Amino acid sequence: MTNTSDLPASLPSNYDAIRFWNDGSLLVCASDLTGRCWTGTTAHFTDPNLAPDLAHCSAAKTVEAGISDAVVLHLDQGSNHKAVLAYDSGAIEILEMISDETGESSPVFLTVAYGNEHDDSVSTLGLSCDGQKVVTGSWDKSIKIWNTESWTSYATYPVAHFSSVLSIACHPQVADLIASCSQDGRVLLWDTREPRPASEIYRSSSAVPSTVSWQPSQETKLLVGSEDGDVILKDVRNTKECLYQLKPQQRGVTRIEFDPMRSNVLAVCANETTVTVLGIEDDDKMATIFTNDDHTDFVQGLAWRPDTNLLYTCGWDATIRQHNVPS
């Protein structure tokens, strides 16, 4: 339990992101979007079922910006919990949870590094499969790549897209491959080893892409969510055709999150209250296997609890909900 004397009595009402560390503990990120200056709060819960009550968090920190996205770094033996937060100010902050070895005080989040290199909100984060780089996309149309040892940016694509970058997805097996999508209607594949790294793999003026996610067990298959509620399965080697297309949502898809235990199962949320889980069959067709509409405002975050069938969701109704998705 942490000392919350310097924190609000509860998290702000707009829950934007939740992430699990590999030890099963949970990071929750929320923003207060009501004042003249937006602020955010992030908290760590050893027991995710006690979230979002700050009285039961291990550590928490309030920041002077709205939190738009987050990634957590893999825990190795003896390492501390680390997270990267994306801010609407154009900055990223790297936090590490430090425990008092004497046990006399509660753990605290300390800032490891802070980078403010985007000219507009950082809208999306991606972590490479080798854990050595974090990729940021922004409303300023740029993409940056950051080294996770020095926390400096070493590559910048200043006009990566013609409009705001909405989503970044790092390839699950090749650390140099990245997918991005934008309000310009395009999905791009980036190979950072190449002098001209970007190639277009999808374009639509009607089904504008809003989020992207790689299928973990497939080297060439990418899921694209669109602003009209579609989920599109693409083979990136074939830029002209889609393998399958389904409309599980009625509004713009905001996140797609694969189950790490079942690489053919993915959760989808949109600018609505419904959460949908899809299954990809051997012939690449997709079907709905689970839906839930318990949230009363937009669902913003999705996270699968490690080594379980449990999906956790958060939203702008200031709740975190647990769903037991059937096998």
XYZ file of C-alpha atoms in Angstrom:
327
model
C 0.000 0.000 0.000
C 1.282 3.447 -0.863
C 1.089 6.745 0.937
C -1.476 8.693 -1.085
C -1.337 11.936 0.869
C 0.032 13.791 -2.170
C -2.343 12.126 -4.649
C -6.011 12.626 -5.474
C -8.495 10.474 -3.603
C -9.126 8.583 -6.824
C -7.763 8.353 -10.322
C -9.020 10.924 -12.840
C -12.129 9.726 -14.642
C -10.644 9.230 -18.115
C -8.840 5.862 -18.041
C -6.758 5.742 -21.198
C -4.365 2.792 -20.914
C -3.733 -0.358 -18.897
C -0.708 -2.642 -19.275
C 0.413 -5.839 -17.582
C 3.994 -6.592 -16.633
C 5.037 -10.214 -17.079
C 4.749 -10.774 -13.305
C 1.005 -10.100 -13.510
C 1.037 -6.649 -11.931
C -0.910 -3.863 -13.606
C -0.164 -0.303 -14.724
C -3.156 2.042 -14.957
C -2.992 5.428 -16.685
C -5.746 8.037 -16.368
C -6.163 11.679 -17.327
C -8.131 14.659 -16.080
C -9.365 16.384 -19.233
C -11.667 18.926 -17.551
C -9.401 21.786 -16.475
C -7.497 24.429 -18.413
C -4.357 22.286 -18.101
C -4.780 18.539 -18.458
C -3.028 16.283 -15.949
C -2.563 12.557 -15.562
C -2.008 9.921 -12.904
C -0.398 6.504 -13.255
C -0.494 3.744 -10.667
C 0.945 0.256 -10.125
C -1.197 -2.524 -8.648
C 0.361 -5.789 -7.534
C -3.148 -7.276 -7.453
C -4.999 -6.063 -10.572
C -8.336 -6.924 -9.006
C -7.814 -4.079 -6.513
C -7.505 -1.494 -9.276
C -8.430 1.341 -9.573
C -8.587 2.075 -5.833
C -5.456 4.133 -5.097
C -5.590 3.027 -1.468
C -4.450 -0.408 -2.703
C -1.818 0.618 -5.259
C 1.874 -0.064 -4.698
C 3.002 3.273 -6.151
C 1.452 6.193 -7.987
C 2.526 9.420 -9.624
C 0.724 12.515 -10.891
C 2.094 14.156 -14.050
C 1.541 17.564 -15.629
C 0.042 16.300 -18.893
C -2.636 13.998 -20.206
C -1.470 10.401 -20.751
C -2.273 9.107 -24.230
C -0.486 5.731 -24.246
C 1.941 3.566 -22.263
C 4.195 0.554 -22.640
C 5.887 -1.499 -19.916
C 9.353 -3.005 -20.134
C 9.892 -6.719 -19.607
C 10.836 -7.682 -16.053
C 14.033 -9.689 -15.708
C 15.152 -11.299 -12.477
C 16.056 -8.579 -10.016
C 14.910 -5.706 -12.234
C 12.446 -3.000 -11.257
C 9.129 -2.187 -12.876
C 9.661 0.353 -15.681
C 7.116 2.062 -17.914
C 7.152 4.572 -20.745
C 4.332 7.128 -20.789
C 3.251 9.187 -23.807
C 1.957 12.691 -23.108
C -0.305 15.077 -24.971
C 2.402 17.710 -24.436
C 4.645 15.990 -27.006
C 6.889 14.383 -24.395
C 7.598 10.878 -23.147
C 8.644 9.990 -19.616
C 10.310 6.805 -18.406
C 9.375 5.808 -14.863
C 10.946 3.207 -12.591
C 9.332 1.919 -9.412
C 11.889 1.988 -6.613
C 11.351 0.151 -3.334
C 12.813 1.080 0.017
C 15.161 -1.776 0.966
C 14.431 -1.213 4.642
C 10.699 -1.584 4.080
C 10.014 1.528 6.109
C 8.401 3.467 3.250
C 6.280 2.654 0.230
C 7.661 2.199 -3.299
C 7.738 5.318 -5.468
C 7.874 6.068 -9.178
C 11.034 7.953 -10.100
C 11.810 9.551 -13.446
C 14.578 7.714 -15.292
C 14.465 9.929 -18.378
C 12.310 12.559 -20.021
C 12.243 13.485 -23.708
C 10.289 16.337 -25.253
C 11.060 16.164 -28.965
C 7.650 16.080 -30.656
C 5.860 19.293 -31.638
C 2.405 17.948 -30.799
C 0.792 15.150 -28.768
C 2.484 11.764 -28.699
C -0.439 9.602 -29.745
C 1.067 6.115 -29.784
C 3.961 4.008 -28.494
C 5.536 0.746 -29.629
C 8.162 -1.467 -27.982
C 10.430 -3.564 -30.226
C 10.492 -7.329 -29.746
C 14.097 -7.216 -28.470
C 13.215 -4.493 -25.953
C 15.990 -2.238 -27.233
C 13.886 0.505 -28.802
C 10.679 2.420 -28.225
C 8.910 3.993 -31.204
C 6.754 7.097 -30.851
C 4.166 8.493 -33.257
C 2.694 11.959 -32.971
C 0.064 14.353 -34.186
C 2.994 16.316 -35.625
C 3.111 13.606 -38.374
C 6.521 12.320 -37.272
C 7.875 9.008 -35.980
C 10.865 8.768 -33.645
C 12.907 5.785 -32.447
C 14.424 5.826 -28.950
C 17.165 3.654 -27.459
C 16.016 2.024 -24.213
C 19.491 2.148 -22.647
C 20.376 5.803 -23.204
C 16.764 6.992 -23.711
C 17.854 9.236 -26.558
C 16.159 9.363 -29.938
C 18.506 8.196 -32.684
C 16.185 8.216 -35.715
C 13.492 10.672 -36.764
C 11.141 10.509 -39.737
C 9.878 14.116 -39.657
C 7.029 13.733 -42.168
C 6.340 10.038 -41.778
C 2.724 10.630 -42.821
C 0.758 13.502 -44.350
C -1.436 13.751 -41.240
C -1.433 12.708 -37.575
C 0.136 9.339 -36.751
C -2.531 7.343 -34.912
C -0.931 3.979 -34.208
C 2.443 2.221 -34.169
C 2.954 -1.563 -34.092
C 6.401 -3.128 -33.729
C 6.875 -6.477 -35.441
C 6.704 -9.416 -32.968
C 9.779 -11.169 -34.425
C 11.851 -8.638 -36.408
C 13.039 -5.678 -34.334
C 13.624 -3.448 -37.373
C 10.093 -3.695 -38.795
C 7.362 -1.248 -37.787
C 3.833 -0.625 -39.034
C 2.147 2.764 -38.723
C -1.192 4.265 -39.678
C -2.454 7.802 -40.000
C -5.435 10.013 -40.674
C -3.981 10.375 -44.170
C -5.645 7.016 -44.912
C -2.441 5.028 -45.256
C -0.736 2.147 -43.465
C 3.034 2.114 -43.935
C 5.562 -0.652 -43.356
C 8.950 0.613 -42.113
C 12.209 -1.310 -42.345
C 14.665 0.847 -40.432
C 17.629 -1.022 -41.946
C 16.864 0.476 -45.356
C 17.893 3.957 -46.586
C 14.323 4.471 -47.849
C 12.495 2.619 -45.084
C 8.790 3.178 -45.817
C 6.482 1.286 -48.171
C 2.713 1.644 -48.437
C 0.712 -1.497 -47.702
C -2.825 -0.080 -47.381
C -4.673 3.041 -48.441
C -8.323 4.006 -48.083
C -10.210 7.296 -48.096
C -13.427 5.634 -46.886
C -12.203 3.068 -44.298
C -9.480 5.310 -42.843
C -7.087 3.214 -40.699
C -7.090 4.081 -37.000
C -4.982 1.343 -35.380
C -2.635 -1.486 -36.380
C -1.453 -4.683 -34.684
C 0.685 -7.615 -35.885
C -0.592 -11.175 -35.474
C 2.082 -12.588 -33.121
C 2.604 -16.003 -34.718
C 2.545 -14.786 -38.324
C 5.473 -12.887 -39.830
C 3.466 -11.158 -42.552
C -0.058 -10.721 -41.175
C -1.225 -7.339 -39.898
C -4.580 -6.315 -38.450
C -5.886 -2.872 -39.360
C -8.745 -1.217 -37.476
C -10.658 1.518 -39.274
C -12.599 4.632 -38.346
C -15.851 3.014 -39.520
C -15.539 -0.006 -37.181
C -13.938 -2.514 -39.546
C -11.115 -4.912 -38.694
C -9.083 -5.884 -41.754
C -6.607 -8.759 -41.980
C -3.745 -8.007 -44.378
C -0.784 -9.942 -45.694
C 1.830 -7.195 -46.009
C 3.297 -8.919 -49.073
C 0.060 -8.232 -50.962
C -0.701 -4.517 -50.958
C -3.747 -4.746 -53.239
C -6.009 -7.218 -51.445
C -7.237 -7.989 -47.935
C -7.390 -11.520 -46.571
C -10.583 -10.863 -44.632
C -12.692 -7.962 -43.385
C -15.207 -7.878 -40.533
C -17.203 -5.098 -38.868
C -17.287 -5.898 -35.130
C -17.768 -2.271 -34.028
C -20.024 0.558 -35.133
C -17.527 3.379 -34.504
C -13.841 3.978 -34.990
C -11.599 1.184 -33.698
C -9.051 2.556 -31.223
C -7.113 -0.539 -30.099
C -6.467 -4.137 -31.117
C -4.748 -6.353 -28.557
C -3.776 -9.989 -29.186
C -3.927 -12.591 -26.444
C -0.272 -13.587 -25.821
C -1.369 -17.165 -25.025
C -3.594 -17.578 -28.106
C -2.095 -15.844 -31.100
C -5.309 -16.177 -33.119
C -7.440 -14.353 -30.527
C -7.669 -10.559 -30.419
C -9.626 -8.002 -28.442
C -11.032 -4.898 -30.108
C -12.342 -1.652 -28.649
C -13.678 1.477 -30.288
C -15.229 4.848 -29.513
C -18.166 3.057 -27.923
C -18.984 0.956 -24.852
C -18.678 -2.496 -26.431
C -15.639 -4.769 -26.220
C -15.363 -7.501 -28.845
C -13.059 -10.524 -29.008
C -12.409 -12.109 -32.394
C -10.878 -15.399 -33.434
C -8.878 -15.898 -36.630
C -9.462 -19.287 -38.205
C -6.983 -21.338 -40.237
C -8.456 -20.030 -43.504
C -7.950 -16.425 -42.262
C -11.649 -15.818 -41.701
C -12.542 -13.965 -38.510
C -15.496 -14.582 -36.199
C -16.769 -13.021 -32.981
C -16.252 -15.237 -29.929
C -17.086 -12.782 -27.120
C -18.760 -9.403 -26.614
C -19.421 -7.273 -23.562
C -21.058 -3.873 -23.109
C -20.776 -3.361 -19.349
C -18.862 -0.098 -19.769
C -20.995 3.050 -19.775
C -18.557 5.246 -21.704
C -15.918 4.744 -24.387
C -13.551 1.812 -23.829
C -9.960 3.024 -24.212
C -7.624 0.330 -22.882
C -7.205 -3.428 -23.375
C -4.788 -5.793 -21.632
C -4.582 -9.595 -21.332
C -3.497 -10.847 -17.916
C -0.451 -13.124 -18.341
C -1.007 -16.892 -18.261
C -4.799 -16.586 -18.096
C -7.829 -16.167 -20.358
C -8.669 -12.904 -18.578
C -9.077 -9.687 -20.530
C -9.000 -6.395 -18.612
C -10.557 -3.260 -20.057
C -10.703 0.358 -18.968
C -12.650 3.349 -20.197
C -13.863 6.859 -19.713
C -16.475 5.605 -17.231
C -13.665 5.407 -14.610
C -13.895 1.621 -14.335
C -11.647 -1.369 -14.949
C -13.487 -4.534 -15.858
C -12.399 -8.160 -16.020
C -13.703 -10.550 -18.692
C -13.237 -14.318 -18.746
C -12.915 -15.042 -22.460
C -13.723 -18.678 -23.321
C -11.058 -20.871 -24.897
